[in-house]
PDB file of C-alpha atoms in Angstrom:
ATOM      1  CA  MET A   1      88.429 117.008  98.194  1.00  0.00           C
ATOM      2  CA  ALA A   2      90.834 116.289  95.358  1.00  0.00           C
ATOM      3  CA  GLU A   3      92.742 113.030  95.507  1.00  0.00           C
ATOM      4  CA  ILE A   4      96.411 113.455  96.375  1.00  0.00           C
ATOM      5  CA  VAL A   5      98.593 112.384  93.476  1.00  0.00           C
ATOM      6  CA  VAL A   6     101.653 110.434  94.580  1.00  0.00           C
ATOM      7  CA  THR A   7     104.377 109.865  92.023  1.00  0.00           C
ATOM      8  CA  GLY A   8     107.286 107.475  92.282  1.00  0.00           C
ATOM      9  CA  ILE A   9     110.859 107.576  91.084  1.00  0.00           C
ATOM     10  CA  PRO A  10     110.717 106.200  87.500  1.00  0.00           C
ATOM     11  CA  ARG A  11     111.230 102.466  87.141  1.00  0.00           C
ATOM     12  CA  ARG A  12     112.292 100.416  84.116  1.00  0.00           C
ATOM     13  CA  PRO A  13     109.764  98.156  82.365  1.00  0.00           C
ATOM     14  CA  SER A  14     109.883  94.405  82.886  1.00  0.00           C
ATOM     15  CA  PRO A  15     112.732  92.787  80.890  1.00  0.00           C
ATOM     16  CA  SER A  16     110.290  89.933  80.206  1.00  0.00           C
ATOM     17  CA  GLY A  17     107.807  92.213  78.483  1.00  0.00           C
ATOM     18  CA  GLY A  18     104.847  91.649  80.775  1.00  0.00           C
ATOM     19  CA  ARG A  19     104.899  87.849  80.744  1.00  0.00           C
ATOM     20  CA  ARG A  20     106.125  85.191  83.126  1.00  0.00           C
ATOM     21  CA  PRO A  21     109.748  84.262  82.448  1.00  0.00           C
ATOM     22  CA  LYS A  22     110.505  80.714  81.389  1.00  0.00           C
ATOM     23  CA  ARG A  23     112.669  78.558  83.617  1.00  0.00           C
ATOM     24  CA  ASP A  24     115.494  78.403  81.082  1.00  0.00           C
ATOM     25  CA  GLU A  25     115.562  82.209  80.858  1.00  0.00           C
ATOM     26  CA  LEU A  26     116.270  82.855  84.527  1.00  0.00           C
ATOM     27  CA  ALA A  27     119.972  81.953  84.595  1.00  0.00           C
ATOM     28  CA  ARG A  28     120.941  84.974  82.502  1.00  0.00           C
ATOM     29  CA  PHE A  29     119.773  87.291  85.272  1.00  0.00           C
ATOM     30  CA  ALA A  30     122.429  85.938  87.678  1.00  0.00           C
ATOM     31  CA  THR A  31     124.918  88.722  86.923  1.00  0.00           C
ATOM     32  CA  ASP A  32     127.057  91.150  88.927  1.00  0.00           C
ATOM     33  CA  ASP A  33     124.692  94.028  88.128  1.00  0.00           C
ATOM     34  CA  PRO A  34     124.296  95.899  91.455  1.00  0.00           C
ATOM     35  CA  HIS A  35     120.992  97.373  90.263  1.00  0.00           C
ATOM     36  CA  ALA A  36     119.175  94.253  89.090  1.00  0.00           C
ATOM     37  CA  VAL A  37     115.801  95.541  90.305  1.00  0.00           C
ATOM     38  CA  ASP A  38     114.596  99.113  90.672  1.00  0.00           C
ATOM     39  CA  ASP A  39     113.646 100.432  94.092  1.00  0.00           C
ATOM     40  CA  VAL A  40     110.059 101.500  94.743  1.00  0.00           C
ATOM     41  CA  LEU A  41     110.322 104.991  96.210  1.00  0.00           C
ATOM     42  CA  PRO A  42     108.223 108.163  96.173  1.00  0.00           C
ATOM     43  CA  ALA A  43     109.561 111.120  94.212  1.00  0.00           C
ATOM     44  CA  ASP A  44     108.892 113.210  97.321  1.00  0.00           C
ATOM     45  CA  ALA A  45     110.986 111.659 100.110  1.00  0.00           C
ATOM     46  CA  GLU A  46     108.852 113.327 102.779  1.00  0.00           C
ATOM     47  CA  ARG A  47     106.007 110.970 101.884  1.00  0.00           C
ATOM     48  CA  LEU A  48     107.993 107.862 102.861  1.00  0.00           C
ATOM     49  CA  ARG A  49     106.829 106.305 106.144  1.00  0.00           C
ATOM     50  CA  LEU A  50     107.963 102.684 105.870  1.00  0.00           C
ATOM     51  CA  LEU A  51     110.996 101.435 103.940  1.00  0.00           C
ATOM     52  CA  ILE A  52     110.858  97.669 103.408  1.00  0.00           C
ATOM     53  CA  VAL A  53     114.265  96.090 102.786  1.00  0.00           C
ATOM     54  CA  GLY A  54     114.563  92.691 101.137  1.00  0.00           C
ATOM     55  CA  VAL A  55     117.771  90.664 101.222  1.00  0.00           C
ATOM     56  CA  ASN A  56     118.477  90.695  97.478  1.00  0.00           C
ATOM     57  CA  PRO A  57     116.518  90.048  94.272  1.00  0.00           C
ATOM     58  CA  GLY A  58     115.875  86.504  93.164  1.00  0.00           C
ATOM     59  CA  LEU A  59     116.272  85.640  89.487  1.00  0.00           C
ATOM     60  CA  TRP A  60     112.523  85.767  88.812  1.00  0.00           C
ATOM     61  CA  THR A  61     112.325  89.166  90.476  1.00  0.00           C
ATOM     62  CA  ALA A  62     115.139  90.450  88.265  1.00  0.00           C
ATOM     63  CA  ALA A  63     113.485  88.961  85.185  1.00  0.00           C
ATOM     64  CA  VAL A  64     110.348  91.065  85.674  1.00  0.00           C
ATOM     65  CA  ASN A  65     111.807  94.022  87.648  1.00  0.00           C
ATOM     66  CA  ALA A  66     109.292  93.629  90.461  1.00  0.00           C
ATOM     67  CA  PRO A  67     109.966  92.998  94.171  1.00  0.00           C
ATOM     68  CA  PHE A  68     109.177  89.550  95.614  1.00  0.00           C
ATOM     69  CA  ALA A  69     107.808  88.457  92.248  1.00  0.00           C
ATOM     70  CA  ARG A  70     108.397  84.706  92.338  1.00  0.00           C
ATOM     71  CA  PRO A  71     105.138  82.729  92.573  1.00  0.00           C
ATOM     72  CA  GLY A  72     104.829  81.093  95.969  1.00  0.00           C
ATOM     73  CA  ASN A  73     106.581  83.845  97.871  1.00  0.00           C
ATOM     74  CA  ARG A  74     104.330  84.908 100.733  1.00  0.00           C
ATOM     75  CA  PHE A  75     105.440  88.528 100.900  1.00  0.00           C
ATOM     76  CA  TRP A  76     102.506  90.080  99.030  1.00  0.00           C
ATOM     77  CA  PRO A  77      99.829  87.795 100.541  1.00  0.00           C
ATOM     78  CA  SER A  78     101.125  88.570 104.041  1.00  0.00           C
ATOM     79  CA  LEU A  79     101.142  92.332 103.392  1.00  0.00           C
ATOM     80  CA  HIS A  80      97.595  92.139 102.099  1.00  0.00           C
ATOM     81  CA  ARG A  81      96.382  90.005 104.988  1.00  0.00           C
ATOM     82  CA  ALA A  82      97.956  92.504 107.391  1.00  0.00           C
ATOM     83  CA  GLY A  83      96.039  95.327 105.728  1.00  0.00           C
ATOM     84  CA  LEU A  84      99.039  97.137 104.259  1.00  0.00           C
ATOM     85  CA  THR A  85      97.683  96.835 100.706  1.00  0.00           C
ATOM     86  CA  ASP A  86      94.137  97.259  99.396  1.00  0.00           C
ATOM     87  CA  HIS A  87      94.486  94.594  96.728  1.00  0.00           C
ATOM     88  CA  LEU A  88      96.602  91.464  96.561  1.00  0.00           C
ATOM     89  CA  VAL A  89      99.619  92.160  94.386  1.00  0.00           C
ATOM     90  CA  ASP A  90     100.564  89.513  91.826  1.00  0.00           C
ATOM     91  CA  ALA A  91     104.006  90.600  90.654  1.00  0.00           C
ATOM     92  CA  ALA A  92     104.801  87.421  88.688  1.00  0.00           C
ATOM     93  CA  THR A  93     104.699  89.282  85.364  1.00  0.00           C
ATOM     94  CA  GLY A  94     105.831  92.669  86.661  1.00  0.00           C
ATOM     95  CA  PHE A  95     104.742  95.593  88.769  1.00  0.00           C
ATOM     96  CA  SER A  96     101.667  97.517  87.623  1.00  0.00           C
ATOM     97  CA  ALA A  97     101.017 101.229  88.124  1.00  0.00           C
ATOM     98  CA  ALA A  98      98.186 100.294  90.506  1.00  0.00           C
ATOM     99  CA  ASP A  99     100.549  98.068  92.524  1.00  0.00           C
ATOM    100  CA  GLU A 100     103.083 100.862  92.845  1.00  0.00           C
ATOM    101  CA  TRP A 101     100.500 103.527  93.630  1.00  0.00           C
ATOM    102  CA  GLN A 102      98.893 101.658  96.501  1.00  0.00           C
ATOM    103  CA  LEU A 103     102.283 101.361  98.200  1.00  0.00           C
ATOM    104  CA  LEU A 104     103.384 104.932  97.595  1.00  0.00           C
ATOM    105  CA  SER A 105     100.007 106.377  98.582  1.00  0.00           C
ATOM    106  CA  ARG A 106     100.462 104.780 102.014  1.00  0.00           C
ATOM    107  CA  GLY A 107     104.060 105.937 102.310  1.00  0.00           C
ATOM    108  CA  ILE A 108     105.601 102.504 101.698  1.00  0.00           C
ATOM    109  CA  GLY A 109     108.841 102.130  99.742  1.00  0.00           C
ATOM    110  CA  MET A 110     111.052  99.160  98.929  1.00  0.00           C
ATOM    111  CA  THR A 111     114.741  98.435  98.419  1.00  0.00           C
ATOM    112  CA  ASN A 112     117.249  95.606  99.102  1.00  0.00           C
ATOM    113  CA  LEU A 113     120.323  95.049 101.223  1.00  0.00           C
ATOM    114  CA  VAL A 114     122.188  93.832  98.141  1.00  0.00           C
ATOM    115  CA  GLY A 115     121.231  94.790  94.613  1.00  0.00           C
ATOM    116  CA  ARG A 116     122.578  91.888  92.556  1.00  0.00           C
ATOM    117  CA  ALA A 117     120.295  88.978  91.757  1.00  0.00           C
ATOM    118  CA  THR A 118     121.092  85.410  92.789  1.00  0.00           C
ATOM    119  CA  ALA A 119     119.313  82.080  92.770  1.00  0.00           C
ATOM    120  CA  ARG A 120     119.794  81.774  96.554  1.00  0.00           C
ATOM    121  CA  ALA A 121     120.446  84.314  99.294  1.00  0.00           C
ATOM    122  CA  ASP A 122     123.330  82.206 100.633  1.00  0.00           C
ATOM    123  CA  GLU A 123     125.314  83.120  97.510  1.00  0.00           C
ATOM    124  CA  LEU A 124     125.898  86.568  98.989  1.00  0.00           C
ATOM    125  CA  THR A 125     129.167  87.281 100.755  1.00  0.00           C
ATOM    126  CA  ARG A 126     129.528  88.743 104.231  1.00  0.00           C
ATOM    127  CA  GLU A 127     131.236  91.760 102.667  1.00  0.00           C
ATOM    128  CA  GLU A 128     128.268  92.388 100.371  1.00  0.00           C
ATOM    129  CA  LEU A 129     125.823  92.205 103.246  1.00  0.00           C
ATOM    130  CA  ARG A 130     127.917  94.497 105.463  1.00  0.00           C
ATOM    131  CA  ALA A 131     128.162  97.023 102.630  1.00  0.00           C
ATOM    132  CA  GLY A 132     124.399  96.691 102.175  1.00  0.00           C
ATOM    133  CA  ALA A 133     123.774  97.560 105.824  1.00  0.00           C
ATOM    134  CA  ALA A 134     125.927 100.667 105.486  1.00  0.00           C
ATOM    135  CA  ARG A 135     124.009 101.695 102.369  1.00  0.00           C
ATOM    136  CA  VAL A 136     120.643 101.188 104.072  1.00  0.00           C
ATOM    137  CA  ALA A 137     121.812 103.362 106.974  1.00  0.00           C
ATOM    138  CA  THR A 138     122.749 106.088 104.505  1.00  0.00           C
ATOM    139  CA  VAL A 139     119.415 105.809 102.679  1.00  0.00           C
ATOM    140  CA  ALA A 140     117.548 105.915 106.002  1.00  0.00           C
ATOM    141  CA  GLY A 141     119.380 109.109 106.884  1.00  0.00           C
ATOM    142  CA  GLU A 142     118.588 110.707 103.543  1.00  0.00           C
ATOM    143  CA  LEU A 143     114.920 109.682 103.277  1.00  0.00           C
ATOM    144  CA  ARG A 144     114.088 109.477 107.000  1.00  0.00           C
ATOM    145  CA  PRO A 145     111.166 107.041 106.995  1.00  0.00           C
ATOM    146  CA  ALA A 146     109.543 106.336 110.345  1.00  0.00           C
ATOM    147  CA  VAL A 147     110.530 102.660 110.168  1.00  0.00           C
ATOM    148  CA  VAL A 148     113.013 100.589 108.173  1.00  0.00           C
ATOM    149  CA  ALA A 149     111.925  96.936 108.128  1.00  0.00           C
ATOM    150  CA  VAL A 150     114.379  94.239 107.012  1.00  0.00           C
ATOM    151  CA  ALA A 151     112.684  91.032 105.837  1.00  0.00           C
ATOM    152  CA  GLY A 152     115.210  88.281 106.560  1.00  0.00           C
ATOM    153  CA  ILE A 153     116.758  87.757 109.974  1.00  0.00           C
ATOM    154  CA  THR A 154     119.686  85.559 108.910  1.00  0.00           C
ATOM    155  CA  ALA A 155     120.944  88.156 106.446  1.00  0.00           C
ATOM    156  CA  PHE A 156     120.239  90.910 108.966  1.00  0.00           C
ATOM    157  CA  ARG A 157     122.392  89.243 111.613  1.00  0.00           C
ATOM    158  CA  THR A 158     125.338  89.117 109.220  1.00  0.00           C
ATOM    159  CA  ALA A 159     124.801  92.525 107.626  1.00  0.00           C
ATOM    160  CA  PHE A 160     124.452  94.415 110.908  1.00  0.00           C
ATOM    161  CA  ALA A 161     126.930  92.228 112.852  1.00  0.00           C
ATOM    162  CA  ARG A 162     124.252  91.127 115.331  1.00  0.00           C
ATOM    163  CA  PRO A 163     124.467  87.318 115.507  1.00  0.00           C
ATOM    164  CA  LYS A 164     121.885  87.071 118.305  1.00  0.00           C
ATOM    165  CA  ALA A 165     119.312  89.541 116.936  1.00  0.00           C
ATOM    166  CA  GLY A 166     115.654  88.568 117.281  1.00  0.00           C
ATOM    167  CA  TYR A 167     112.524  89.746 115.531  1.00  0.00           C
ATOM    168  CA  GLY A 168     111.032  93.146 116.182  1.00  0.00           C
ATOM    169  CA  GLU A 169     112.446  96.576 116.948  1.00  0.00           C
ATOM    170  CA  GLN A 170     116.235  96.777 117.243  1.00  0.00           C
ATOM    171  CA  ASP A 171     118.508  98.878 119.433  1.00  0.00           C
ATOM    172  CA  THR A 172     120.271 101.181 116.960  1.00  0.00           C
ATOM    173  CA  SER A 173     122.501 102.975 119.448  1.00  0.00           C
ATOM    174  CA  ASP A 174     125.560 101.079 118.221  1.00  0.00           C
ATOM    175  CA  VAL A 175     124.634 100.744 114.522  1.00  0.00           C
ATOM    176  CA  PRO A 176     127.257 102.799 112.631  1.00  0.00           C
ATOM    177  CA  GLY A 177     125.700 105.781 110.879  1.00  0.00           C
ATOM    178  CA  TRP A 178     122.125 104.951 111.842  1.00  0.00           C
ATOM    179  CA  PRO A 179     120.010 108.138 111.935  1.00  0.00           C
ATOM    180  CA  GLY A 180     118.280 109.107 115.155  1.00  0.00           C
ATOM    181  CA  GLY A 181     114.500 108.930 115.108  1.00  0.00           C
ATOM    182  CA  VAL A 182     114.335 106.128 112.501  1.00  0.00           C
ATOM    183  CA  VAL A 183     113.190 102.774 113.908  1.00  0.00           C
ATOM    184  CA  LEU A 184     114.939  99.611 112.671  1.00  0.00           C
ATOM    185  CA  TRP A 185     112.790  96.469 112.612  1.00  0.00           C
ATOM    186  CA  VAL A 186     113.455  92.862 111.604  1.00  0.00           C
ATOM    187  CA  LEU A 187     110.949  90.332 110.268  1.00  0.00           C
ATOM    188  CA  PRO A 188     111.153  86.749 108.979  1.00  0.00           C
ATOM    189  CA  GLN A 189     112.066  85.923 105.402  1.00  0.00           C
ATOM    190  CA  PRO A 190     108.721  85.454 103.578  1.00  0.00           C
ATOM    191  CA  SER A 191     109.922  82.783 101.164  1.00  0.00           C
ATOM    192  CA  GLY A 192     107.842  79.628 101.011  1.00  0.00           C
ATOM    193  CA  LEU A 193     111.035  77.773 102.000  1.00  0.00           C
ATOM    194  CA  ASN A 194     110.812  79.303 105.489  1.00  0.00           C
ATOM    195  CA  ALA A 195     108.829  76.543 107.166  1.00  0.00           C
ATOM    196  CA  HIS A 196     108.997  78.234 110.569  1.00  0.00           C
ATOM    197  CA  GLU A 197     106.446  80.848 109.501  1.00  0.00           C
ATOM    198  CA  THR A 198     102.872  80.704 108.218  1.00  0.00           C
ATOM    199  CA  LEU A 199     100.949  83.292 106.240  1.00  0.00           C
ATOM    200  CA  ASP A 200      99.132  84.293 109.427  1.00  0.00           C
ATOM    201  CA  SER A 201     102.333  84.657 111.451  1.00  0.00           C
ATOM    202  CA  LEU A 202     103.965  86.726 108.713  1.00  0.00           C
ATOM    203  CA  ALA A 203     100.909  88.988 108.580  1.00  0.00           C
ATOM    204  CA  ALA A 204     101.100  89.409 112.360  1.00  0.00           C
ATOM    205  CA  HIS A 205     104.680  90.635 112.031  1.00  0.00           C
ATOM    206  CA  TRP A 206     103.626  93.199 109.411  1.00  0.00           C
ATOM    207  CA  ARG A 207     100.774  94.444 111.584  1.00  0.00           C
ATOM    208  CA  GLU A 208     103.313  95.077 114.344  1.00  0.00           C
ATOM    209  CA  VAL A 209     105.506  97.002 111.947  1.00  0.00           C
ATOM    210  CA  TRP A 210     102.629  99.134 110.724  1.00  0.00           C
ATOM    211  CA  GLY A 211     101.627  99.841 114.291  1.00  0.00           C
ATOM    212  CA  ALA A 212     105.144 101.202 114.880  1.00  0.00           C
ATOM    213  CA  VAL A 213     104.794 103.369 111.755  1.00  0.00           C
ATOM    214  CA  GLU A 214     101.499 104.816 112.900  1.00  0.00           C
ATOM    215  CA  ARG A 215     102.840 105.627 116.360  1.00  0.00           C
ATOM    216  CA  THR A 216     105.407 107.982 114.840  1.00  0.00           C
ATOM    217  CA  GLY A 217     102.801 110.236 113.194  1.00  0.00           C
ATOM    218  CA  ASP A 218     103.397 112.111 109.942  1.00  0.00           C
ATOM    219  CA  PRO A 219     106.930 111.936 108.498  1.00  0.00           C
ATOM    220  CA  GLY A 220     107.028 115.693 108.114  1.00  0.00           C
ATOM    221  CA  ALA A 221     106.703 116.089 111.870  1.00  0.00           C
ATOM    222  CA  ARG A 222     109.973 114.258 112.642  1.00  0.00           C
TER     223      ARG A 222
END
């Protein structure tokens, strides 16, 4: 049987030219550009099963145009430990074709609540986060993945006006514009600064998410 070819929406090359950015180069990526990092999305929206939503790009991530690229971030190790990727992604110098393909071939895409890059997530305004939630709802309605998973509960609580939200599946009945049939899920922020979580606990969260994806069946059936 021929291998299914999955193509993604074209992405820009790394601004750092395939190398790790130097510390003194990072500050120039703290701009108002709302598209600091390209999304990872399949060209065929029907192939999308899980849309992972980060809070916003860090400066290192913007410098190499690759999601969760800063060394020490536990996002990629936790995804790999949970079995969502076949190989451990090292995005510190950029995102390879093999990295992108293994996500898209499993129906996994990536975007952010807010597109501009900052040194810290707490530099974002409430208005930016609220606008980001509205945009994610629109994207979810257009692409209709089985699950949308937001990685960062503090930002989620502000963005979706749910100050007491906990981890796991959310009630979307009162989320403005949220499409029916698309599950909304919240996970911890995977940054190494989040001392409340370990690599094992983060992986456990991702296994729960993937279980929710698999329970929905094929995206074309929804």
